[in-house]
C-alpha cells in the first residue's frame, strides 16, 4: 500500500465514505485500542502524540505497517472519547493548505487583504503568516510585530498567535503589538471584544480598552477608557527619531530612485514624522527640503542632496 492509497483511505474514512472492508478494519483497531487504552490524561499531550504518530505512519516508506500505526494513533482519540475532534488536523495534514508570508520593511506600513476579506495593516518590521484559504474551525494567523486588524464577522473564530499573546475574536477591530523583542506586548481594542490568552490566563478586552502584559513582572494590566493610537494605519511610512540617511534609504527602496548626499551633517540629522499613502515622491522631497533647508537636484531617477 502506497502513500496515495493511504491518503484516499483516510479521506474516505473521515468523510464516512470508506469501503466496508476498510471501515471494518479501522474500526477493529479502534475497538482494540479502546480495550487496551493507555492514553495520557493531558488532552494536549494526547493531541500531539496522535498527530505525531499519524504523520510517522503516513511517510512513504511505511507500507503494510501503516494500518497498524495509523489505526493505533486514531485509537488514542477514541480513548479520550473525542475521535472526531482531531479530524480537522488530520485532514489538513493530508491536504496541506499553502501558507503565505508578508514582511513589511522598517518604516513602512502595508495593508493586506486576508482570505476571508478581513483587513490587516502591518507596521514596519512586522511579519505575518496566514493560509491561502481559511479551512476548518478557526481562521488562524501568526504575527510577529505590530498590526491592526479589522476582522469580518464569522461563526469561525479568528485567532492571532503572537510570540507572547494569543488573541481570539469573532468580528472586531483592534491593534496587536507583540514581537520577540518587546517586553510589554499589548492588545488595544477599537470596536467589539476580544479574548487575550497569556499562558493559562484568558482576559476579555472590550472597546476602548488595552491589555498590556509585562513580561519581566509576569503581570497583566487592563487599562480602561484608553485612547487607541491609530494614526499610523493610514500612513505609508512612519519615522520616529530616525536619521535622514535612514529616511533617504527608505525612499530609495519605495520609489526605486538613487539618493546621494555627501554631507554628513545632513545625513545624521534626526527626523520624526509620517507620510500619507497619498503623498508622492515630490511631496516627500518637498517636506524634507523645507524642513531642513536642503537643496535638491533631480534628474531622472537620481537625486542629489546638498
PDB file of C-alpha atoms in Angstrom:
ATOM      1  CA  UNK A   1       0.000   0.000   0.000  1.00  0.00           C
ATOM      2  CA  UNK A   2       1.496   3.353  -1.039  1.00  0.00           C
ATOM      3  CA  UNK A   3       1.059   6.843   0.373  1.00  0.00           C
ATOM      4  CA  UNK A   4      -1.541   7.825  -2.242  1.00  0.00           C
ATOM      5  CA  UNK A   5      -3.754   4.870  -1.343  1.00  0.00           C
ATOM      6  CA  UNK A   6      -3.303   5.711   2.316  1.00  0.00           C
ATOM      7  CA  UNK A   7      -4.438   9.281   1.782  1.00  0.00           C
ATOM      8  CA  UNK A   8      -7.510   8.087  -0.127  1.00  0.00           C
ATOM      9  CA  UNK A   9      -8.494   5.668   2.619  1.00  0.00           C
ATOM     10  CA  UNK A  10      -8.096   8.287   5.352  1.00  0.00           C
ATOM     11  CA  UNK A  11     -10.105  10.800   3.326  1.00  0.00           C
ATOM     12  CA  UNK A  12     -12.837   8.232   2.781  1.00  0.00           C
ATOM     13  CA  UNK A  13     -12.862   7.227   6.438  1.00  0.00           C
ATOM     14  CA  UNK A  14     -13.095  10.845   7.628  1.00  0.00           C
ATOM     15  CA  UNK A  15     -15.914  11.615   5.198  1.00  0.00           C
ATOM     16  CA  UNK A  16     -17.806   8.418   6.021  1.00  0.00           C
ATOM     17  CA  UNK A  17     -17.359   7.023   2.511  1.00  0.00           C
ATOM     18  CA  UNK A  18     -14.817   4.276   3.224  1.00  0.00           C
ATOM     19  CA  UNK A  19     -15.415   0.835   1.760  1.00  0.00           C
ATOM     20  CA  UNK A  20     -16.950  -1.611   4.198  1.00  0.00           C
ATOM     21  CA  UNK A  21     -13.751  -3.660   4.496  1.00  0.00           C
ATOM     22  CA  UNK A  22     -11.612  -0.580   5.097  1.00  0.00           C
ATOM     23  CA  UNK A  23     -14.030   0.790   7.674  1.00  0.00           C
ATOM     24  CA  UNK A  24     -14.307  -2.578   9.366  1.00  0.00           C
ATOM     25  CA  UNK A  25     -10.529  -2.908   9.612  1.00  0.00           C
ATOM     26  CA  UNK A  26     -10.024   0.584  11.071  1.00  0.00           C
ATOM     27  CA  UNK A  27     -12.974   0.171  13.428  1.00  0.00           C
ATOM     28  CA  UNK A  28     -11.494  -3.115  14.569  1.00  0.00           C
ATOM     29  CA  UNK A  29      -8.248  -1.402  15.526  1.00  0.00           C
ATOM     30  CA  UNK A  30     -10.184   1.410  17.173  1.00  0.00           C
ATOM     31  CA  UNK A  31     -12.071  -1.079  19.305  1.00  0.00           C
ATOM     32  CA  UNK A  32      -8.850  -2.862  20.192  1.00  0.00           C
ATOM     33  CA  UNK A  33      -7.235   0.398  21.299  1.00  0.00           C
ATOM     34  CA  UNK A  34     -10.277   1.258  23.365  1.00  0.00           C
ATOM     35  CA  UNK A  35      -9.956  -2.013  25.230  1.00  0.00           C
ATOM     36  CA  UNK A  36      -6.190  -1.572  25.741  1.00  0.00           C
ATOM     37  CA  UNK A  37      -6.079   2.208  26.063  1.00  0.00           C
ATOM     38  CA  UNK A  38      -3.054   3.830  27.684  1.00  0.00           C
ATOM     39  CA  UNK A  39      -3.640   7.421  26.730  1.00  0.00           C
ATOM     40  CA  UNK A  40      -2.179  10.225  28.875  1.00  0.00           C
ATOM     41  CA  UNK A  41      -4.550  12.349  30.918  1.00  0.00           C
ATOM     42  CA  UNK A  42      -3.425  15.632  29.380  1.00  0.00           C
ATOM     43  CA  UNK A  43      -5.558  16.420  26.306  1.00  0.00           C
ATOM     44  CA  UNK A  44      -2.864  18.488  24.620  1.00  0.00           C
ATOM     45  CA  UNK A  45      -0.330  15.688  25.095  1.00  0.00           C
ATOM     46  CA  UNK A  46      -2.837  13.287  23.529  1.00  0.00           C
ATOM     47  CA  UNK A  47      -3.278  15.603  20.592  1.00  0.00           C
ATOM     48  CA  UNK A  48       0.448  15.958  19.943  1.00  0.00           C
ATOM     49  CA  UNK A  49       1.035  12.226  20.263  1.00  0.00           C
ATOM     50  CA  UNK A  50      -1.794  11.445  17.893  1.00  0.00           C
ATOM     51  CA  UNK A  51      -0.676  13.856  15.210  1.00  0.00           C
ATOM     52  CA  UNK A  52       2.951  12.785  15.509  1.00  0.00           C
ATOM     53  CA  UNK A  53       2.076   9.101  15.229  1.00  0.00           C
ATOM     54  CA  UNK A  54      -0.201   9.716  12.279  1.00  0.00           C
ATOM     55  CA  UNK A  55       2.453  11.668  10.415  1.00  0.00           C
ATOM     56  CA  UNK A  56       5.012   8.959  11.056  1.00  0.00           C
ATOM     57  CA  UNK A  57       2.579   6.316   9.876  1.00  0.00           C
ATOM     58  CA  UNK A  58       1.912   8.187   6.655  1.00  0.00           C
ATOM     59  CA  UNK A  59       5.506   8.512   5.476  1.00  0.00           C
ATOM     60  CA  UNK A  60       6.068   6.940   2.012  1.00  0.00           C
ATOM     61  CA  UNK A  61       8.400   4.228   3.318  1.00  0.00           C
ATOM     62  CA  UNK A  62       5.683   2.857   5.572  1.00  0.00           C
ATOM     63  CA  UNK A  63       3.800   0.253   3.532  1.00  0.00           C
ATOM     64  CA  UNK A  64       1.725  -2.545   5.013  1.00  0.00           C
ATOM     65  CA  UNK A  65       2.569  -1.439   8.549  1.00  0.00           C
ATOM     66  CA  UNK A  66       0.739   1.814   8.045  1.00  0.00           C
ATOM     67  CA  UNK A  67      -2.637   0.432   9.025  1.00  0.00           C
ATOM     68  CA  UNK A  68      -1.378  -0.667  12.419  1.00  0.00           C
ATOM     69  CA  UNK A  69       0.420   2.598  13.205  1.00  0.00           C
ATOM     70  CA  UNK A  70      -2.276   4.874  11.813  1.00  0.00           C
ATOM     71  CA  UNK A  71      -5.072   2.963  13.468  1.00  0.00           C
ATOM     72  CA  UNK A  72      -3.218   2.895  16.773  1.00  0.00           C
ATOM     73  CA  UNK A  73      -2.926   6.668  16.575  1.00  0.00           C
ATOM     74  CA  UNK A  74      -6.580   7.073  15.749  1.00  0.00           C
ATOM     75  CA  UNK A  75      -7.400   4.854  18.670  1.00  0.00           C
ATOM     76  CA  UNK A  76      -5.787   7.271  21.072  1.00  0.00           C
ATOM     77  CA  UNK A  77      -8.503   9.646  20.002  1.00  0.00           C
ATOM     78  CA  UNK A  78     -11.197   7.175  20.894  1.00  0.00           C
ATOM     79  CA  UNK A  79      -9.632   6.569  24.303  1.00  0.00           C
ATOM     80  CA  UNK A  80     -10.366  10.186  25.061  1.00  0.00           C
ATOM     81  CA  UNK A  81     -13.849   9.858  23.567  1.00  0.00           C
ATOM     82  CA  UNK A  82     -13.037  12.587  21.015  1.00  0.00           C
ATOM     83  CA  UNK A  83     -12.084  10.779  17.808  1.00  0.00           C
ATOM     84  CA  UNK A  84     -13.641  13.341  15.522  1.00  0.00           C
ATOM     85  CA  UNK A  85     -12.132  16.225  17.472  1.00  0.00           C
ATOM     86  CA  UNK A  86      -8.900  15.620  15.551  1.00  0.00           C
ATOM     87  CA  UNK A  87     -10.353  15.009  12.104  1.00  0.00           C
ATOM     88  CA  UNK A  88      -9.617  18.632  11.135  1.00  0.00           C
ATOM     89  CA  UNK A  89      -5.915  18.324  11.930  1.00  0.00           C
ATOM     90  CA  UNK A  90      -5.699  15.009  10.073  1.00  0.00           C
ATOM     91  CA  UNK A  91      -7.471  16.366   7.019  1.00  0.00           C
ATOM     92  CA  UNK A  92      -5.230  19.442   6.932  1.00  0.00           C
ATOM     93  CA  UNK A  93      -2.165  17.215   7.042  1.00  0.00           C
ATOM     94  CA  UNK A  94      -3.454  15.048   4.196  1.00  0.00           C
ATOM     95  CA  UNK A  95      -4.345  18.141   2.150  1.00  0.00           C
ATOM     96  CA  UNK A  96      -1.954  20.865   3.357  1.00  0.00           C
ATOM     97  CA  UNK A  97      -3.002  24.425   2.556  1.00  0.00           C
ATOM     98  CA  UNK A  98      -0.236  26.675   1.153  1.00  0.00           C
ATOM     99  CA  UNK A  99       0.938  29.328   3.605  1.00  0.00           C
ATOM    100  CA  UNK A 100       1.702  32.932   2.717  1.00  0.00           C
ATOM    101  CA  UNK A 101       4.172  35.243   4.438  1.00  0.00           C
ATOM    102  CA  UNK A 102       4.338  39.016   4.219  1.00  0.00           C
ATOM    103  CA  UNK A 103       7.147  41.026   5.785  1.00  0.00           C
ATOM    104  CA  UNK A 104       6.978  44.812   5.921  1.00  0.00           C
ATOM    105  CA  UNK A 105      10.310  46.608   5.932  1.00  0.00           C
ATOM    106  CA  UNK A 106      11.164  49.092   8.655  1.00  0.00           C
ATOM    107  CA  UNK A 107       9.434  52.492   8.484  1.00  0.00           C
ATOM    108  CA  UNK A 108       6.858  51.112   6.024  1.00  0.00           C
ATOM    109  CA  UNK A 109       3.146  50.467   6.520  1.00  0.00           C
ATOM    110  CA  UNK A 110       1.332  47.911   4.350  1.00  0.00           C
ATOM    111  CA  UNK A 111      -2.303  46.866   4.029  1.00  0.00           C
ATOM    112  CA  UNK A 112      -3.187  43.298   3.065  1.00  0.00           C
ATOM    113  CA  UNK A 113      -6.487  41.510   2.484  1.00  0.00           C
ATOM    114  CA  UNK A 114      -6.830  38.141   4.184  1.00  0.00           C
ATOM    115  CA  UNK A 115      -8.684  35.170   2.608  1.00  0.00           C
ATOM    116  CA  UNK A 116     -11.939  35.941   4.460  1.00  0.00           C
ATOM    117  CA  UNK A 117     -11.801  39.650   3.424  1.00  0.00           C
ATOM    118  CA  UNK A 118     -10.587  40.701   6.867  1.00  0.00           C
ATOM    119  CA  UNK A 119      -8.053  43.530   6.689  1.00  0.00           C
ATOM    120  CA  UNK A 120      -4.612  43.583   8.297  1.00  0.00           C
ATOM    121  CA  UNK A 121      -2.448  46.701   8.285  1.00  0.00           C
ATOM    122  CA  UNK A 122       1.145  45.924   9.200  1.00  0.00           C
ATOM    123  CA  UNK A 123       3.544  48.392  10.773  1.00  0.00           C
ATOM    124  CA  UNK A 124       7.229  48.438   9.824  1.00  0.00           C
ATOM    125  CA  UNK A 125       9.272  45.376  10.774  1.00  0.00           C
ATOM    126  CA  UNK A 126       6.198  43.127  11.063  1.00  0.00           C
ATOM    127  CA  UNK A 127       5.862  39.574   9.744  1.00  0.00           C
ATOM    128  CA  UNK A 128       2.500  37.877   9.195  1.00  0.00           C
ATOM    129  CA  UNK A 129       1.854  34.279   8.151  1.00  0.00           C
ATOM    130  CA  UNK A 130      -1.561  33.025   7.030  1.00  0.00           C
ATOM    131  CA  UNK A 131      -3.070  30.251   4.862  1.00  0.00           C
ATOM    132  CA  UNK A 132      -4.057  30.846   1.255  1.00  0.00           C
ATOM    133  CA  UNK A 133      -7.599  29.882   2.304  1.00  0.00           C
ATOM    134  CA  UNK A 134      -9.111  29.529   5.751  1.00  0.00           C
ATOM    135  CA  UNK A 135     -10.285  25.981   6.394  1.00  0.00           C
ATOM    136  CA  UNK A 136     -11.650  24.269   9.457  1.00  0.00           C
ATOM    137  CA  UNK A 137     -12.956  25.520  12.756  1.00  0.00           C
ATOM    138  CA  UNK A 138     -10.649  28.538  13.104  1.00  0.00           C
ATOM    139  CA  UNK A 139      -9.228  31.331  10.982  1.00  0.00           C
ATOM    140  CA  UNK A 140      -5.667  31.337  12.279  1.00  0.00           C
ATOM    141  CA  UNK A 141      -2.761  33.682  11.502  1.00  0.00           C
ATOM    142  CA  UNK A 142       0.646  34.307  13.072  1.00  0.00           C
ATOM    143  CA  UNK A 143       2.066  37.772  13.726  1.00  0.00           C
ATOM    144  CA  UNK A 144       5.445  38.995  14.908  1.00  0.00           C
ATOM    145  CA  UNK A 145       5.373  42.774  15.231  1.00  0.00           C
ATOM    146  CA  UNK A 146       2.535  45.310  15.219  1.00  0.00           C
ATOM    147  CA  UNK A 147      -0.646  45.008  13.183  1.00  0.00           C
ATOM    148  CA  UNK A 148      -4.129  46.479  13.049  1.00  0.00           C
ATOM    149  CA  UNK A 149      -6.923  44.011  12.289  1.00  0.00           C
ATOM    150  CA  UNK A 150     -10.439  44.693  11.064  1.00  0.00           C
ATOM    151  CA  UNK A 151     -11.973  41.223  11.268  1.00  0.00           C
ATOM    152  CA  UNK A 152     -15.011  40.202   9.238  1.00  0.00           C
ATOM    153  CA  UNK A 153     -17.670  38.587  11.483  1.00  0.00           C
ATOM    154  CA  UNK A 154     -17.953  34.826  11.013  1.00  0.00           C
ATOM    155  CA  UNK A 155     -19.028  31.808  13.040  1.00  0.00           C
ATOM    156  CA  UNK A 156     -15.441  30.562  12.881  1.00  0.00           C
ATOM    157  CA  UNK A 157     -13.266  32.347  15.456  1.00  0.00           C
ATOM    158  CA  UNK A 158     -10.383  34.439  14.157  1.00  0.00           C
ATOM    159  CA  UNK A 159      -7.197  33.570  16.052  1.00  0.00           C
ATOM    160  CA  UNK A 160      -3.920  35.513  16.047  1.00  0.00           C
ATOM    161  CA  UNK A 161      -0.883  33.839  17.565  1.00  0.00           C
ATOM    162  CA  UNK A 162       1.967  36.120  18.610  1.00  0.00           C
ATOM    163  CA  UNK A 163       5.225  35.266  20.372  1.00  0.00           C
ATOM    164  CA  UNK A 164       3.615  36.007  23.749  1.00  0.00           C
ATOM    165  CA  UNK A 165      -0.125  36.544  23.247  1.00  0.00           C
ATOM    166  CA  UNK A 166      -2.986  34.656  21.638  1.00  0.00           C
ATOM    167  CA  UNK A 167      -5.996  36.724  20.552  1.00  0.00           C
ATOM    168  CA  UNK A 168      -9.382  35.178  19.684  1.00  0.00           C
ATOM    169  CA  UNK A 169     -12.241  37.160  18.127  1.00  0.00           C
ATOM    170  CA  UNK A 170     -15.377  36.657  16.037  1.00  0.00           C
ATOM    171  CA  UNK A 171     -15.507  40.079  14.420  1.00  0.00           C
ATOM    172  CA  UNK A 172     -13.934  43.301  15.694  1.00  0.00           C
ATOM    173  CA  UNK A 173     -11.111  45.791  15.154  1.00  0.00           C
ATOM    174  CA  UNK A 174      -8.000  46.072  17.285  1.00  0.00           C
ATOM    175  CA  UNK A 175      -4.227  46.518  17.319  1.00  0.00           C
ATOM    176  CA  UNK A 176      -1.847  43.759  18.366  1.00  0.00           C
ATOM    177  CA  UNK A 177       1.698  44.688  19.386  1.00  0.00           C
ATOM    178  CA  UNK A 178       3.667  41.527  20.049  1.00  0.00           C
ATOM    179  CA  UNK A 179       7.145  40.566  18.890  1.00  0.00           C
ATOM    180  CA  UNK A 180      10.173  38.620  20.036  1.00  0.00           C
ATOM    181  CA  UNK A 181      11.841  41.891  21.041  1.00  0.00           C
ATOM    182  CA  UNK A 182       9.068  43.594  23.016  1.00  0.00           C
ATOM    183  CA  UNK A 183       8.946  43.346  26.807  1.00  0.00           C
ATOM    184  CA  UNK A 184       5.360  44.629  27.044  1.00  0.00           C
ATOM    185  CA  UNK A 185       3.145  43.057  24.354  1.00  0.00           C
ATOM    186  CA  UNK A 186      -0.275  44.668  24.140  1.00  0.00           C
ATOM    187  CA  UNK A 187      -3.723  44.446  22.581  1.00  0.00           C
ATOM    188  CA  UNK A 188      -5.693  47.666  22.032  1.00  0.00           C
ATOM    189  CA  UNK A 189      -9.366  47.224  21.072  1.00  0.00           C
ATOM    190  CA  UNK A 190     -11.194  49.765  18.933  1.00  0.00           C
ATOM    191  CA  UNK A 191     -14.547  48.003  18.479  1.00  0.00           C
ATOM    192  CA  UNK A 192     -16.106  44.817  19.794  1.00  0.00           C
ATOM    193  CA  UNK A 193     -14.466  42.449  22.240  1.00  0.00           C
ATOM    194  CA  UNK A 194     -11.510  40.058  22.119  1.00  0.00           C
ATOM    195  CA  UNK A 195     -10.190  37.270  24.333  1.00  0.00           C
ATOM    196  CA  UNK A 196      -6.476  37.545  25.068  1.00  0.00           C
ATOM    197  CA  UNK A 197      -4.666  34.469  26.369  1.00  0.00           C
ATOM    198  CA  UNK A 198      -1.382  34.697  28.242  1.00  0.00           C
ATOM    199  CA  UNK A 199      -0.044  31.308  29.333  1.00  0.00           C
ATOM    200  CA  UNK A 200      -3.016  29.723  31.139  1.00  0.00           C
ATOM    201  CA  UNK A 201      -4.881  33.006  31.738  1.00  0.00           C
ATOM    202  CA  UNK A 202      -7.571  34.401  29.405  1.00  0.00           C
ATOM    203  CA  UNK A 203      -8.761  38.000  29.757  1.00  0.00           C
ATOM    204  CA  UNK A 204     -11.672  39.656  27.952  1.00  0.00           C
ATOM    205  CA  UNK A 205     -10.820  43.079  26.489  1.00  0.00           C
ATOM    206  CA  UNK A 206     -13.563  45.402  25.238  1.00  0.00           C
ATOM    207  CA  UNK A 207     -13.786  48.543  23.144  1.00  0.00           C
ATOM    208  CA  UNK A 208     -11.542  51.442  24.258  1.00  0.00           C
ATOM    209  CA  UNK A 209      -9.576  49.056  26.478  1.00  0.00           C
ATOM    210  CA  UNK A 210      -5.959  47.980  26.292  1.00  0.00           C
ATOM    211  CA  UNK A 211      -4.295  44.914  27.778  1.00  0.00           C
ATOM    212  CA  UNK A 212      -0.564  45.155  28.489  1.00  0.00           C
ATOM    213  CA  UNK A 213       1.458  42.150  29.583  1.00  0.00           C
ATOM    214  CA  UNK A 214       4.657  42.947  31.452  1.00  0.00           C
ATOM    215  CA  UNK A 215       6.985  40.040  30.703  1.00  0.00           C
ATOM    216  CA  UNK A 216       9.544  40.960  33.343  1.00  0.00           C
ATOM    217  CA  UNK A 217       6.982  41.202  36.135  1.00  0.00           C
ATOM    218  CA  UNK A 218       4.734  38.476  34.668  1.00  0.00           C
ATOM    219  CA  UNK A 219       1.868  40.881  35.213  1.00  0.00           C
ATOM    220  CA  UNK A 220      -1.263  41.684  33.184  1.00  0.00           C
ATOM    221  CA  UNK A 221      -2.609  45.245  33.244  1.00  0.00           C
ATOM    222  CA  UNK A 222      -6.008  46.207  31.824  1.00  0.00           C
ATOM    223  CA  UNK A 223      -6.361  49.909  31.021  1.00  0.00           C
ATOM    224  CA  UNK A 224      -9.914  51.166  30.506  1.00  0.00           C
ATOM    225  CA  UNK A 225     -11.097  54.222  28.547  1.00  0.00           C
ATOM    226  CA  UNK A 226      -7.850  54.095  26.613  1.00  0.00           C
ATOM    227  CA  UNK A 227      -7.420  56.306  23.544  1.00  0.00           C
ATOM    228  CA  UNK A 228      -6.216  53.969  20.810  1.00  0.00           C
ATOM    229  CA  UNK A 229      -3.389  55.412  18.721  1.00  0.00           C
ATOM    230  CA  UNK A 230      -4.393  54.586  15.158  1.00  0.00           C
ATOM    231  CA  UNK A 231      -2.727  57.430  13.268  1.00  0.00           C
ATOM    232  CA  UNK A 232      -0.074  55.164  11.776  1.00  0.00           C
ATOM    233  CA  UNK A 233      -2.514  52.846   9.987  1.00  0.00           C
ATOM    234  CA  UNK A 234      -3.279  55.446   7.304  1.00  0.00           C
ATOM    235  CA  UNK A 235       0.390  56.166   6.628  1.00  0.00           C
ATOM    236  CA  UNK A 236       2.762  54.679   4.096  1.00  0.00           C
ATOM    237  CA  UNK A 237       5.947  55.497   6.053  1.00  0.00           C
ATOM    238  CA  UNK A 238       6.451  56.250   9.722  1.00  0.00           C
ATOM    239  CA  UNK A 239       9.685  57.581  11.255  1.00  0.00           C
ATOM    240  CA  UNK A 240      10.464  58.151  14.906  1.00  0.00           C
ATOM    241  CA  UNK A 241      13.728  59.998  15.601  1.00  0.00           C
ATOM    242  CA  UNK A 242      15.450  58.368  12.625  1.00  0.00           C
ATOM    243  CA  UNK A 243      18.409  59.800  10.762  1.00  0.00           C
ATOM    244  CA  UNK A 244      17.843  61.481   7.434  1.00  0.00           C
ATOM    245  CA  UNK A 245      20.050  58.808   5.907  1.00  0.00           C
ATOM    246  CA  UNK A 246      17.526  56.169   7.053  1.00  0.00           C
ATOM    247  CA  UNK A 247      14.748  58.278   5.553  1.00  0.00           C
ATOM    248  CA  UNK A 248      16.646  58.592   2.248  1.00  0.00           C
ATOM    249  CA  UNK A 249      17.296  54.829   2.136  1.00  0.00           C
ATOM    250  CA  UNK A 250      13.621  54.024   2.713  1.00  0.00           C
ATOM    251  CA  UNK A 251      12.507  56.423  -0.016  1.00  0.00           C
ATOM    252  CA  UNK A 252      15.046  54.843  -2.372  1.00  0.00           C
ATOM    253  CA  UNK A 253      13.579  51.370  -1.824  1.00  0.00           C
ATOM    254  CA  UNK A 254       9.976  52.506  -2.165  1.00  0.00           C
ATOM    255  CA  UNK A 255      10.322  54.701  -5.244  1.00  0.00           C
ATOM    256  CA  UNK A 256      13.272  52.939  -6.893  1.00  0.00           C
ATOM    257  CA  UNK A 257      15.414  56.062  -7.035  1.00  0.00           C
ATOM    258  CA  UNK A 258      19.008  56.788  -6.096  1.00  0.00           C
ATOM    259  CA  UNK A 259      19.603  59.495  -3.465  1.00  0.00           C
ATOM    260  CA  UNK A 260      23.121  60.718  -2.846  1.00  0.00           C
ATOM    261  CA  UNK A 261      24.219  63.062  -0.062  1.00  0.00           C
ATOM    262  CA  UNK A 262      27.886  63.651   0.776  1.00  0.00           C
ATOM    263  CA  UNK A 263      27.190  65.989   3.687  1.00  0.00           C
ATOM    264  CA  UNK A 264      27.494  64.074   6.981  1.00  0.00           C
ATOM    265  CA  UNK A 265      25.798  66.881   8.913  1.00  0.00           C
ATOM    266  CA  UNK A 266      22.684  66.446   6.774  1.00  0.00           C
ATOM    267  CA  UNK A 267      22.694  62.647   6.795  1.00  0.00           C
ATOM    268  CA  UNK A 268      22.988  62.458  10.612  1.00  0.00           C
ATOM    269  CA  UNK A 269      20.159  64.878  11.412  1.00  0.00           C
ATOM    270  CA  UNK A 270      17.098  63.306  13.031  1.00  0.00           C
ATOM    271  CA  UNK A 271      13.573  63.150  11.618  1.00  0.00           C
ATOM    272  CA  UNK A 272      10.245  62.323  13.245  1.00  0.00           C
ATOM    273  CA  UNK A 273       7.181  62.262  11.052  1.00  0.00           C
ATOM    274  CA  UNK A 274       4.977  60.252   8.727  1.00  0.00           C
ATOM    275  CA  UNK A 275       3.914  60.328   5.116  1.00  0.00           C
ATOM    276  CA  UNK A 276       0.408  59.552   3.940  1.00  0.00           C
ATOM    277  CA  UNK A 277      -0.272  56.827   1.402  1.00  0.00           C
ATOM    278  CA  UNK A 278      -1.405  59.563  -0.995  1.00  0.00           C
ATOM    279  CA  UNK A 279       1.876  61.509  -0.734  1.00  0.00           C
ATOM    280  CA  UNK A 280       4.005  61.428  -3.857  1.00  0.00           C
ATOM    281  CA  UNK A 281       7.780  61.341  -4.049  1.00  0.00           C
ATOM    282  CA  UNK A 282       7.765  65.051  -4.845  1.00  0.00           C
ATOM    283  CA  UNK A 283       5.608  65.729  -1.761  1.00  0.00           C
ATOM    284  CA  UNK A 284       8.077  63.918   0.489  1.00  0.00           C
ATOM    285  CA  UNK A 285      11.119  65.617  -1.003  1.00  0.00           C
ATOM    286  CA  UNK A 286       9.413  68.995  -0.622  1.00  0.00           C
ATOM    287  CA  UNK A 287       8.726  68.373   3.079  1.00  0.00           C
ATOM    288  CA  UNK A 288      12.327  67.369   3.735  1.00  0.00           C
ATOM    289  CA  UNK A 289      13.688  70.260   1.692  1.00  0.00           C
ATOM    290  CA  UNK A 290      11.648  72.881   3.547  1.00  0.00           C
ATOM    291  CA  UNK A 291      12.181  71.323   6.990  1.00  0.00           C
ATOM    292  CA  UNK A 292      15.977  71.091   6.697  1.00  0.00           C
ATOM    293  CA  UNK A 293      16.671  73.770   4.073  1.00  0.00           C
ATOM    294  CA  UNK A 294      18.043  71.231   1.655  1.00  0.00           C
ATOM    295  CA  UNK A 295      18.986  71.879  -1.931  1.00  0.00           C
ATOM    296  CA  UNK A 296      17.748  69.047  -4.160  1.00  0.00           C
ATOM    297  CA  UNK A 297      18.633  68.320  -7.750  1.00  0.00           C
ATOM    298  CA  UNK A 298      16.615  65.626  -9.535  1.00  0.00           C
ATOM    299  CA  UNK A 299      17.486  64.079 -12.873  1.00  0.00           C
ATOM    300  CA  UNK A 300      15.535  61.011 -13.982  1.00  0.00           C
ATOM    301  CA  UNK A 301      15.882  58.513 -11.103  1.00  0.00           C
ATOM    302  CA  UNK A 302      18.849  60.230  -9.447  1.00  0.00           C
ATOM    303  CA  UNK A 303      18.500  62.783  -6.655  1.00  0.00           C
ATOM    304  CA  UNK A 304      21.431  64.799  -5.278  1.00  0.00           C
ATOM    305  CA  UNK A 305      21.051  66.481  -1.901  1.00  0.00           C
ATOM    306  CA  UNK A 306      23.282  69.293  -0.664  1.00  0.00           C
TER     307      UNK A 306
END
